[in-house]
PDB file of C-alpha atoms and ligand atoms in Angstrom:
ATOM      1  CA  MET A 134      60.012  22.982 -28.278  1.00  0.00           C
ATOM      2  CA  ALA A 135      58.015  23.456 -25.390  1.00  0.00           C
ATOM      3  CA  ASP A 136      56.332  26.697 -24.269  1.00  0.00           C
ATOM      4  CA  PRO A 137      58.439  28.774 -21.610  1.00  0.00           C
ATOM      5  CA  ILE A 138      56.723  29.041 -18.385  1.00  0.00           C
ATOM      6  CA  PRO A 139      53.925  31.496 -18.733  1.00  0.00           C
ATOM      7  CA  PRO A 140      54.729  34.765 -16.570  1.00  0.00           C
ATOM      8  CA  THR A 141      51.438  34.311 -14.704  1.00  0.00           C
ATOM      9  CA  ALA A 142      52.432  30.922 -13.268  1.00  0.00           C
ATOM     10  CA  GLU A 143      52.533  30.534  -9.378  1.00  0.00           C
ATOM     11  CA  PRO A 144      56.442  30.848  -8.485  1.00  0.00           C
ATOM     12  CA  ALA A 145      57.694  27.578  -7.488  1.00  0.00           C
ATOM     13  CA  SER A 146      58.482  27.630  -3.880  1.00  0.00           C
ATOM     14  CA  ILE A 147      61.590  25.189  -3.462  1.00  0.00           C
ATOM     15  CA  GLU A 148      63.799  24.520  -0.827  1.00  0.00           C
ATOM     16  CA  ILE A 149      67.145  23.705  -1.697  1.00  0.00           C
ATOM     17  CA  THR A 150      69.605  21.643   0.522  1.00  0.00           C
ATOM     18  CA  ASP A 151      73.297  20.419  -0.581  1.00  0.00           C
ATOM     19  CA  SER A 152      73.773  16.785  -0.062  1.00  0.00           C
ATOM     20  CA  HIS A 153      76.799  15.949   1.999  1.00  0.00           C
ATOM     21  CA  SER A 154      79.593  13.724   0.360  1.00  0.00           C
ATOM     22  CA  ALA A 155      80.296  10.365   1.860  1.00  0.00           C
ATOM     23  CA  ALA A 156      82.092   7.362   0.659  1.00  0.00           C
ATOM     24  CA  VAL A 157      79.979   3.784   0.524  1.00  0.00           C
ATOM     25  CA  GLY A 158      83.057   1.153   0.446  1.00  0.00           C
ATOM     26  CA  GLY A 159      85.578   2.987  -1.895  1.00  0.00           C
ATOM     27  CA  THR A 160      82.881   4.878  -3.916  1.00  0.00           C
ATOM     28  CA  PRO A 161      81.988   8.632  -3.612  1.00  0.00           C
ATOM     29  CA  VAL A 162      78.246   9.267  -2.924  1.00  0.00           C
ATOM     30  CA  ARG A 163      76.432  12.492  -2.743  1.00  0.00           C
ATOM     31  CA  ARG A 164      73.900  11.851   0.236  1.00  0.00           C
ATOM     32  CA  ALA A 165      70.779  13.826  -0.424  1.00  0.00           C
ATOM     33  CA  LEU A 166      68.778  12.110   2.587  1.00  0.00           C
ATOM     34  CA  PRO A 167      68.705  11.977   5.477  1.00  0.00           C
ATOM     35  CA  GLN A 168      69.666  15.668   6.088  1.00  0.00           C
ATOM     36  CA  HIS A 169      69.538  17.539   9.409  1.00  0.00           C
ATOM     37  CA  ASP A 170      66.511  19.756   8.254  1.00  0.00           C
ATOM     38  CA  ARG A 171      65.086  17.182   6.029  1.00  0.00           C
ATOM     39  CA  ARG A 172      65.061  13.767   7.311  1.00  0.00           C
ATOM     40  CA  THR A 173      62.397  12.116   4.953  1.00  0.00           C
ATOM     41  CA  VAL A 174      60.306  12.974   1.661  1.00  0.00           C
ATOM     42  CA  GLY A 175      57.149  10.714   2.189  1.00  0.00           C
ATOM     43  CA  ALA A 176      58.293   7.033   3.227  1.00  0.00           C
ATOM     44  CA  TRP A 177      61.527   7.807   1.291  1.00  0.00           C
ATOM     45  CA  CYS A 178      64.108   8.051   4.109  1.00  0.00           C
ATOM     46  CA  PHE A 179      67.712   7.595   2.468  1.00  0.00           C
ATOM     47  CA  ALA A 180      69.323   8.828  -0.827  1.00  0.00           C
ATOM     48  CA  ASP A 181      72.804   7.942  -2.199  1.00  0.00           C
ATOM     49  CA  HIS A 182      73.764   9.538  -5.582  1.00  0.00           C
ATOM     50  CA  ILE A 183      76.333   7.125  -6.355  1.00  0.00           C
ATOM     51  CA  GLY A 184      79.256   8.406  -8.740  1.00  0.00           C
ATOM     52  CA  PRO A 185      79.721   9.015 -11.849  1.00  0.00           C
ATOM     53  CA  VAL A 186      83.082   7.396 -11.219  1.00  0.00           C
ATOM     54  CA  ASP A 187      85.405   5.192 -13.106  1.00  0.00           C
ATOM     55  CA  VAL A 188      85.829   1.853 -11.544  1.00  0.00           C
ATOM     56  CA  THR A 189      89.395   0.383 -11.339  1.00  0.00           C
ATOM     57  CA  ASP A 190      89.148  -1.862  -8.677  1.00  0.00           C
ATOM     58  CA  PRO A 191      86.107  -4.293  -8.803  1.00  0.00           C
ATOM     59  CA  VAL A 192      86.436  -5.256  -5.245  1.00  0.00           C
ATOM     60  CA  ALA A 193      86.686  -1.739  -3.681  1.00  0.00           C
ATOM     61  CA  ALA A 194      83.590  -0.757  -5.749  1.00  0.00           C
ATOM     62  CA  GLY A 195      81.499  -3.420  -3.963  1.00  0.00           C
ATOM     63  CA  ILE A 196      79.775  -3.783  -0.690  1.00  0.00           C
ATOM     64  CA  GLY A 197      80.286  -7.175   1.089  1.00  0.00           C
ATOM     65  CA  PRO A 198      77.350  -8.901   2.961  1.00  0.00           C
ATOM     66  CA  HIS A 199      75.630  -6.395   5.436  1.00  0.00           C
ATOM     67  CA  PRO A 200      72.081  -6.844   6.915  1.00  0.00           C
ATOM     68  CA  HIS A 201      68.925  -4.315   6.757  1.00  0.00           C
ATOM     69  CA  ILE A 202      65.967  -4.079   8.684  1.00  0.00           C
ATOM     70  CA  GLY A 203      62.566  -2.094   8.096  1.00  0.00           C
ATOM     71  CA  LEU A 204      63.202  -0.669   5.131  1.00  0.00           C
ATOM     72  CA  GLN A 205      62.930  -1.246   1.016  1.00  0.00           C
ATOM     73  CA  THR A 206      66.077  -0.727  -1.013  1.00  0.00           C
ATOM     74  CA  VAL A 207      65.677   0.892  -4.548  1.00  0.00           C
ATOM     75  CA  THR A 208      68.651   0.376  -6.608  1.00  0.00           C
ATOM     76  CA  TRP A 209      68.761   2.200  -9.941  1.00  0.00           C
ATOM     77  CA  LEU A 210      71.915   2.599 -12.306  1.00  0.00           C
ATOM     78  CA  ILE A 211      72.512   4.812 -15.179  1.00  0.00           C
ATOM     79  CA  ASP A 212      75.995   3.354 -15.826  1.00  0.00           C
ATOM     80  CA  GLY A 213      77.373   0.164 -14.788  1.00  0.00           C
ATOM     81  CA  GLU A 214      76.571  -3.180 -13.693  1.00  0.00           C
ATOM     82  CA  LEU A 215      75.804  -4.895 -10.241  1.00  0.00           C
ATOM     83  CA  ARG A 216      75.420  -8.204  -8.891  1.00  0.00           C
ATOM     84  CA  HIS A 217      72.907  -8.460  -6.180  1.00  0.00           C
ATOM     85  CA  ARG A 218      73.127 -11.389  -3.819  1.00  0.00           C
ATOM     86  CA  ASP A 219      70.914 -12.001  -0.898  1.00  0.00           C
ATOM     87  CA  SER A 220      70.037 -14.301   2.180  1.00  0.00           C
ATOM     88  CA  LEU A 221      67.106 -15.468   0.295  1.00  0.00           C
ATOM     89  CA  GLY A 222      69.056 -16.974  -2.379  1.00  0.00           C
ATOM     90  CA  SER A 223      68.465 -14.245  -5.015  1.00  0.00           C
ATOM     91  CA  ASP A 224      71.328 -13.667  -7.388  1.00  0.00           C
ATOM     92  CA  GLN A 225      70.642 -10.923  -9.888  1.00  0.00           C
ATOM     93  CA  VAL A 226      72.824  -8.577 -12.188  1.00  0.00           C
ATOM     94  CA  ILE A 227      70.915  -5.263 -12.378  1.00  0.00           C
ATOM     95  CA  ARG A 228      71.715  -3.165 -15.568  1.00  0.00           C
ATOM     96  CA  PRO A 229      71.015   0.392 -16.367  1.00  0.00           C
ATOM     97  CA  GLY A 230      67.151   0.899 -16.704  1.00  0.00           C
ATOM     98  CA  GLN A 231      66.214  -1.944 -14.546  1.00  0.00           C
ATOM     99  CA  LEU A 232      65.198  -1.903 -10.991  1.00  0.00           C
ATOM    100  CA  ASN A 233      66.068  -4.034  -8.024  1.00  0.00           C
ATOM    101  CA  LEU A 234      63.675  -3.678  -5.225  1.00  0.00           C
ATOM    102  CA  MET A 235      64.489  -5.467  -1.553  1.00  0.00           C
ATOM    103  CA  THR A 236      62.334  -5.689   1.221  1.00  0.00           C
ATOM    104  CA  ALA A 237      63.815  -5.935   4.402  1.00  0.00           C
ATOM    105  CA  GLY A 238      61.182  -6.511   7.031  1.00  0.00           C
ATOM    106  CA  ALA A 239      62.754  -8.344   9.972  1.00  0.00           C
ATOM    107  CA  GLY A 240      65.848  -8.720   8.401  1.00  0.00           C
ATOM    108  CA  ILE A 241      67.527  -9.897   5.415  1.00  0.00           C
ATOM    109  CA  ALA A 242      71.284  -9.541   4.274  1.00  0.00           C
ATOM    110  CA  HIS A 243      72.852  -8.884   0.880  1.00  0.00           C
ATOM    111  CA  ALA A 244      75.953  -7.996  -0.935  1.00  0.00           C
ATOM    112  CA  GLU A 245      76.342  -5.555  -3.944  1.00  0.00           C
ATOM    113  CA  GLU A 246      79.007  -6.798  -6.026  1.00  0.00           C
ATOM    114  CA  TRP A 247      80.483  -4.900  -9.221  1.00  0.00           C
ATOM    115  CA  HIS A 248      79.886  -6.884 -11.980  1.00  0.00           C
ATOM    116  CA  GLY A 249      82.590  -7.014 -14.677  1.00  0.00           C
ATOM    117  CA  GLU A 250      85.847  -5.258 -14.674  1.00  0.00           C
ATOM    118  CA  ARG A 251      86.284  -1.599 -15.129  1.00  0.00           C
ATOM    119  CA  GLY A 252      83.871   0.502 -16.206  1.00  0.00           C
ATOM    120  CA  ARG A 253      81.845   3.547 -15.426  1.00  0.00           C
ATOM    121  CA  TYR A 254      79.630   3.576 -12.185  1.00  0.00           C
ATOM    122  CA  HIS A 255      76.821   6.144 -11.746  1.00  0.00           C
ATOM    123  CA  GLY A 256      73.301   5.564 -10.072  1.00  0.00           C
ATOM    124  CA  ILE A 257      71.261   6.060  -7.055  1.00  0.00           C
ATOM    125  CA  GLN A 258      70.118   3.883  -4.095  1.00  0.00           C
ATOM    126  CA  LEU A 259      67.364   5.129  -1.908  1.00  0.00           C
ATOM    127  CA  TRP A 260      65.684   3.636   1.159  1.00  0.00           C
ATOM    128  CA  VAL A 261      61.835   3.674   1.900  1.00  0.00           C
ATOM    129  CA  ALA A 262      60.854   3.123   5.476  1.00  0.00           C
ATOM    130  CA  GLN A 263      58.533   0.481   5.533  1.00  0.00           C
ATOM    131  CA  PRO A 264      55.273   0.995   7.618  1.00  0.00           C
ATOM    132  CA  ASP A 265      54.223  -0.968  10.827  1.00  0.00           C
ATOM    133  CA  ALA A 266      52.182  -3.381   8.699  1.00  0.00           C
ATOM    134  CA  THR A 267      55.133  -4.875   6.921  1.00  0.00           C
ATOM    135  CA  ARG A 268      58.128  -3.792   8.703  1.00  0.00           C
ATOM    136  CA  HIS A 269      58.119  -6.886  10.969  1.00  0.00           C
ATOM    137  CA  GLY A 270      57.171  -9.186   8.159  1.00  0.00           C
ATOM    138  CA  ASP A 271      58.920 -11.495   5.727  1.00  0.00           C
ATOM    139  CA  PRO A 272      62.035 -10.118   3.554  1.00  0.00           C
ATOM    140  CA  ALA A 273      61.458 -10.286  -0.227  1.00  0.00           C
ATOM    141  CA  PHE A 274      63.407  -9.392  -3.450  1.00  0.00           C
ATOM    142  CA  GLU A 275      62.164  -8.167  -6.938  1.00  0.00           C
ATOM    143  CA  HIS A 276      63.819  -7.519 -10.009  1.00  0.00           C
ATOM    144  CA  HIS A 277      62.031  -5.449 -12.821  1.00  0.00           C
ATOM    145  CA  ALA A 278      63.827  -5.639 -16.095  1.00  0.00           C
ATOM    146  CA  SER A 279      61.569  -3.043 -17.846  1.00  0.00           C
ATOM    147  CA  LEU A 280      59.354  -0.548 -16.439  1.00  0.00           C
ATOM    148  CA  PRO A 281      56.710   1.732 -17.889  1.00  0.00           C
ATOM    149  CA  MET A 282      57.649   4.929 -19.458  1.00  0.00           C
ATOM    150  CA  VAL A 283      55.643   7.871 -20.040  1.00  0.00           C
ATOM    151  CA  ASP A 284      56.382  10.706 -22.364  1.00  0.00           C
ATOM    152  CA  LEU A 285      55.985  13.910 -21.072  1.00  0.00           C
ATOM    153  CA  ASP A 286      56.484  17.451 -23.032  1.00  0.00           C
ATOM    154  CA  SER A 287      60.533  17.378 -23.322  1.00  0.00           C
ATOM    155  CA  ALA A 288      61.239  14.601 -21.199  1.00  0.00           C
ATOM    156  CA  THR A 289      60.789  10.721 -20.757  1.00  0.00           C
ATOM    157  CA  ALA A 290      59.719   9.580 -17.213  1.00  0.00           C
ATOM    158  CA  THR A 291      60.373   6.076 -15.978  1.00  0.00           C
ATOM    159  CA  VAL A 292      57.950   5.095 -13.251  1.00  0.00           C
ATOM    160  CA  LEU A 293      60.148   2.997 -10.930  1.00  0.00           C
ATOM    161  CA  VAL A 294      57.492   3.147  -7.963  1.00  0.00           C
ATOM    162  CA  GLY A 295      53.702   4.238  -8.096  1.00  0.00           C
ATOM    163  CA  SER A 296      51.646   5.902 -10.791  1.00  0.00           C
ATOM    164  CA  LEU A 297      52.139   8.510 -13.398  1.00  0.00           C
ATOM    165  CA  GLU A 298      49.706   9.376 -16.214  1.00  0.00           C
ATOM    166  CA  GLY A 299      48.077   6.127 -15.854  1.00  0.00           C
ATOM    167  CA  ALA A 300      51.182   4.161 -16.100  1.00  0.00           C
ATOM    168  CA  SER A 301      51.800   1.896 -13.064  1.00  0.00           C
ATOM    169  CA  SER A 302      54.860   0.483 -11.964  1.00  0.00           C
ATOM    170  CA  PRO A 303      54.714  -3.164 -10.972  1.00  0.00           C
ATOM    171  CA  ALA A 304      56.866  -2.655  -8.007  1.00  0.00           C
ATOM    172  CA  ARG A 305      55.834  -3.505  -4.608  1.00  0.00           C
ATOM    173  CA  ARG A 306      54.684  -0.632  -2.826  1.00  0.00           C
ATOM    174  CA  ASP A 307      53.798  -0.592   1.118  1.00  0.00           C
ATOM    175  CA  THR A 308      52.997   3.352   1.534  1.00  0.00           C
ATOM    176  CA  ASP A 309      51.772   5.604  -1.197  1.00  0.00           C
ATOM    177  CA  HIS A 310      55.324   6.597  -2.097  1.00  0.00           C
ATOM    178  CA  LEU A 311      56.328   7.360  -5.833  1.00  0.00           C
ATOM    179  CA  GLY A 312      59.484   7.424  -7.790  1.00  0.00           C
ATOM    180  CA  TYR A 313      60.301   8.602 -11.370  1.00  0.00           C
ATOM    181  CA  ASP A 314      63.352   8.711 -13.216  1.00  0.00           C
ATOM    182  CA  LEU A 315      63.429  11.831 -15.486  1.00  0.00           C
ATOM    183  CA  ALA A 316      65.363  11.782 -18.829  1.00  0.00           C
ATOM    184  CA  LEU A 317      64.905  15.743 -19.753  1.00  0.00           C
ATOM    185  CA  ARG A 318      65.550  17.296 -22.989  1.00  0.00           C
ATOM    186  CA  ALA A 319      66.039  20.870 -23.854  1.00  0.00           C
ATOM    187  CA  GLY A 320      62.531  22.836 -22.963  1.00  0.00           C
ATOM    188  CA  THR A 321      60.196  22.937 -20.065  1.00  0.00           C
ATOM    189  CA  THR A 322      58.248  19.587 -18.846  1.00  0.00           C
ATOM    190  CA  VAL A 323      55.498  19.869 -16.462  1.00  0.00           C
ATOM    191  CA  VAL A 324      55.643  17.139 -14.518  1.00  0.00           C
ATOM    192  CA  PRO A 325      52.034  16.158 -12.513  1.00  0.00           C
ATOM    193  CA  LEU A 326      52.519  15.697  -8.949  1.00  0.00           C
ATOM    194  CA  ALA A 327      50.298  14.139  -6.345  1.00  0.00           C
ATOM    195  CA  GLY A 328      48.692  16.976  -4.609  1.00  0.00           C
ATOM    196  CA  SER A 329      48.476  16.233  -1.055  1.00  0.00           C
ATOM    197  CA  ALA A 330      52.139  14.371  -1.183  1.00  0.00           C
ATOM    198  CA  GLU A 331      55.469  16.250  -0.725  1.00  0.00           C
ATOM    199  CA  HIS A 332      57.939  15.653  -3.476  1.00  0.00           C
ATOM    200  CA  ALA A 333      61.742  16.372  -4.175  1.00  0.00           C
ATOM    201  CA  LEU A 334      63.928  16.405  -7.132  1.00  0.00           C
ATOM    202  CA  ILE A 335      67.479  14.771  -6.676  1.00  0.00           C
ATOM    203  CA  VAL A 336      69.419  15.831  -9.795  1.00  0.00           C
ATOM    204  CA  LEU A 337      71.565  13.185 -11.353  1.00  0.00           C
ATOM    205  CA  GLU A 338      73.030  14.971 -14.529  1.00  0.00           C
ATOM    206  CA  GLY A 339      72.933  18.137 -16.076  1.00  0.00           C
ATOM    207  CA  THR A 340      71.332  21.352 -14.547  1.00  0.00           C
ATOM    208  CA  VAL A 341      67.485  21.813 -14.100  1.00  0.00           C
ATOM    209  CA  GLN A 342      65.599  25.115 -13.487  1.00  0.00           C
ATOM    210  CA  ILE A 343      62.431  25.166 -11.385  1.00  0.00           C
ATOM    211  CA  GLY A 344      61.154  28.764 -11.159  1.00  0.00           C
ATOM    212  CA  ALA A 345      64.310  31.021 -10.691  1.00  0.00           C
ATOM    213  CA  ASN A 346      65.922  28.072  -8.873  1.00  0.00           C
ATOM    214  CA  VAL A 347      68.849  26.221 -10.713  1.00  0.00           C
ATOM    215  CA  LEU A 348      69.553  22.717  -9.442  1.00  0.00           C
ATOM    216  CA  MET A 349      72.402  20.693 -10.246  1.00  0.00           C
ATOM    217  CA  PRO A 350      73.975  17.073  -8.894  1.00  0.00           C
ATOM    218  CA  GLY A 351      74.514  17.502  -5.312  1.00  0.00           C
ATOM    219  CA  HIS A 352      71.116  19.497  -4.639  1.00  0.00           C
ATOM    220  CA  LEU A 353      67.967  18.082  -3.272  1.00  0.00           C
ATOM    221  CA  GLY A 354      65.008  20.482  -4.354  1.00  0.00           C
ATOM    222  CA  TYR A 355      62.239  19.896  -2.014  1.00  0.00           C
ATOM    223  CA  LEU A 356      58.563  20.717  -2.713  1.00  0.00           C
ATOM    224  CA  GLU A 357      55.983  20.880  -0.113  1.00  0.00           C
ATOM    225  CA  PRO A 358      52.310  19.410  -0.308  1.00  0.00           C
ATOM    226  CA  GLY A 359      50.019  21.353  -2.270  1.00  0.00           C
ATOM    227  CA  ARG A 360      51.279  21.162  -5.745  1.00  0.00           C
ATOM    228  CA  ASP A 361      49.817  19.522  -8.685  1.00  0.00           C
ATOM    229  CA  GLU A 362      52.492  19.938 -11.160  1.00  0.00           C
ATOM    230  CA  VAL A 363      55.879  21.173 -11.249  1.00  0.00           C
ATOM    231  CA  PRO A 364      57.527  22.984 -14.461  1.00  0.00           C
ATOM    232  CA  VAL A 365      61.269  21.701 -14.987  1.00  0.00           C
ATOM    233  CA  GLY A 366      63.133  23.767 -17.448  1.00  0.00           C
ATOM    234  CA  VAL A 367      66.270  22.261 -19.191  1.00  0.00           C
ATOM    235  CA  ASP A 368      68.711  24.005 -21.640  1.00  0.00           C
ATOM    236  CA  ASP A 369      70.504  20.793 -22.717  1.00  0.00           C
ATOM    237  CA  THR A 370      70.008  17.489 -21.310  1.00  0.00           C
ATOM    238  CA  ALA A 371      69.673  16.326 -17.709  1.00  0.00           C
ATOM    239  CA  ARG A 372      68.791  13.602 -15.543  1.00  0.00           C
ATOM    240  CA  ALA A 373      66.720  13.572 -12.252  1.00  0.00           C
ATOM    241  CA  MET A 374      64.822  11.376  -9.762  1.00  0.00           C
ATOM    242  CA  LEU A 375      61.654  12.661  -8.527  1.00  0.00           C
ATOM    243  CA  ILE A 376      60.418  11.005  -5.387  1.00  0.00           C
ATOM    244  CA  GLY A 377      57.301  11.850  -3.263  1.00  0.00           C
ATOM    245  CA  GLY A 378      54.536  10.618  -0.823  1.00  0.00           C
ATOM    246  CA  LEU A 379      52.563  11.733   2.108  1.00  0.00           C
ATOM    247  CA  PRO A 380      54.675  13.100   4.724  1.00  0.00           C
ATOM    248  CA  CYS A 381      55.925  10.316   6.930  1.00  0.00           C
ATOM    249  CA  GLU A 382      54.113  10.020  10.243  1.00  0.00           C
ATOM    250  CA  ALA A 383      56.354   7.597  11.780  1.00  0.00           C
ATOM    251  CA  ARG A 384      59.158   8.859  14.059  1.00  0.00           C
ATOM    252  CA  LEU A 385      62.158   6.689  12.546  1.00  0.00           C
ATOM    253  CA  SER A 386      65.258   5.868  14.185  1.00  0.00           C
ATOM    254  CA  MET A 387      67.715   5.071  11.798  1.00  0.00           C
ATOM    255  CA  TRP A 388      71.416   4.078  12.193  1.00  0.00           C
ATOM    256  CA  TRP A 389      73.648   2.102   9.816  1.00  0.00           C
ATOM    257  CA  ASN A 390      71.819  -0.177   7.871  1.00  0.00           C
ATOM    258  CA  PHE A 391      68.729  -0.135  10.188  1.00  0.00           C
ATOM    259  CA  VAL A 392      65.366   1.814   9.865  1.00  0.00           C
ATOM    260  CA  ALA A 393      63.162   1.075  13.123  1.00  0.00           C
ATOM    261  CA  ARG A 394      61.497   3.327  15.782  1.00  0.00           C
ATOM    262  CA  ASP A 395      63.760   3.281  18.647  1.00  0.00           C
ATOM    263  CA  HIS A 396      67.222   2.736  19.779  1.00  0.00           C
ATOM    264  CA  ASP A 397      66.441  -1.017  21.532  1.00  0.00           C
ATOM    265  CA  GLU A 398      65.091  -2.383  18.030  1.00  0.00           C
ATOM    266  CA  ILE A 399      68.287  -1.216  16.237  1.00  0.00           C
ATOM    267  CA  THR A 400      70.724  -2.545  19.245  1.00  0.00           C
ATOM    268  CA  ALA A 401      68.870  -5.934  18.841  1.00  0.00           C
ATOM    269  CA  ALA A 402      69.481  -5.800  14.984  1.00  0.00           C
ATOM    270  CA  GLN A 403      73.117  -4.885  15.618  1.00  0.00           C
ATOM    271  CA  VAL A 404      73.830  -7.651  18.284  1.00  0.00           C
ATOM    272  CA  ASP A 405      71.909 -10.206  16.279  1.00  0.00           C
ATOM    273  CA  TRP A 406      74.057  -9.388  13.041  1.00  0.00           C
ATOM    274  CA  ASN A 407      77.423  -9.680  14.594  1.00  0.00           C
ATOM    275  CA  ALA A 408      76.310 -12.932  16.439  1.00  0.00           C
ATOM    276  CA  HIS A 409      75.485 -14.198  13.233  1.00  0.00           C
ATOM    277  CA  ALA A 410      71.515 -14.976  14.276  1.00  0.00           C
ATOM    278  CA  GLU A 411      69.640 -16.905  12.013  1.00  0.00           C
ATOM    279  CA  ARG A 412      67.514 -13.416  11.640  1.00  0.00           C
ATOM    280  CA  PHE A 413      69.658 -12.449   8.807  1.00  0.00           C
ATOM    281  CA  GLY A 414      70.592 -15.683   6.978  1.00  0.00           C
ATOM    282  CA  SER A 415      73.609 -15.832   5.016  1.00  0.00           C
ATOM    283  CA  VAL A 416      74.944 -14.435   2.034  1.00  0.00           C
ATOM    284  CA  THR A 417      77.178 -15.941  -0.654  1.00  0.00           C
ATOM    285  CA  SER A 418      79.896 -13.515  -1.921  1.00  0.00           C
ATOM    286  CA  VAL A 419      83.399 -12.943  -3.069  1.00  0.00           C
ATOM    287  CA  LEU A 420      83.475  -9.947  -0.569  1.00  0.00           C
ATOM    288  CA  ASP A 421      84.142 -10.168   3.019  1.00  0.00           C
ATOM    289  CA  ARG A 422      81.157  -9.542   5.437  1.00  0.00           C
ATOM    290  CA  ILE A 423      80.931  -6.355   7.338  1.00  0.00           C
ATOM    291  CA  ASP A 424      80.442  -6.400  10.932  1.00  0.00           C
ATOM    292  CA  ALA A 425      78.467  -3.682  12.465  1.00  0.00           C
ATOM    293  CA  PRO A 426      79.828  -0.817  14.844  1.00  0.00           C
ATOM    294  CA  PRO A 427      79.239  -0.685  18.059  1.00  0.00           C
ATOM    295  CA  VAL A 428      76.000   1.469  18.778  1.00  0.00           C
ATOM    296  CA  PRO A 429      76.885   5.070  19.629  1.00  0.00           C
ATOM    297  CA  TRP A 430      74.230   5.000  22.656  1.00  0.00           C
ATOM    298  CA  ARG A 431      74.180   3.349  26.488  1.00  0.00           C
ATOM    299  CA  THR A 432      72.682  -0.362  26.146  1.00  0.00           C
ATOM    300  CA  THR A 433      71.648  -2.234  29.289  1.00  0.00           C
TER     301      THR A 433
HETATM  302 MN1   MN B1139      72.481  -2.707   1.399  1.00  0.00          MN
END
């Protein structure tokens, strides 16, 4: 058993925000990012905790062909299987413990189909805002069937992005962001942090305690820069994502499936997608293509 948090430890100052409930296709999600007062954590600009839900309609659990620009999608499953197909020709089933990382750059389209019949669906999809150096560049897709794992006090960390205790993820990284899955057992686990980065914990299962704060699914716990570690206490078992990075300097403009820097870039992407422009290519899918809604601002 791990030692309890020593009483001399500096109390962890954590800002807890409630995710909002949304639905993506027919699937309920808890949207942890963006929030009104917390748009980003490092370059992480979007986080949907998906389910857990019992899938009874495979079509409704999928998302038909749709576009992205300016972001990377990070898909991580706890239960269920998805089939990813994109305009690069990628066709990849993803299972729990595996990482799908899609880089949109100037434009990509993909479909995320439920793979199989009925079953439990539980996971998280996050987006990373690409920096100016790559956001107008080529799209790309990576699948990582296995990732480095690190034993911490009472937890096993899987390194999705970045490094932890000398273990580095093979996943492409265009900024300094990091992401770990934490499978926590009873006890207190001291998770090393990057001192100059900001971090956040998104609880996926169970209950975790940081200082006097209790976090559950539906919570995002934000830790400001300047911490080298965070003690995470668990009574039973829990699962959480830890994300972090240097605070995002770019002024992001986000709408629908697009991350850019201003409305004009987004309007152009919206027009191009609905016009079936070459920019986004085409996707083969059993699901229907999703048209972009009208942009909510005046265009010239
Ligand atoms: Mn997508």
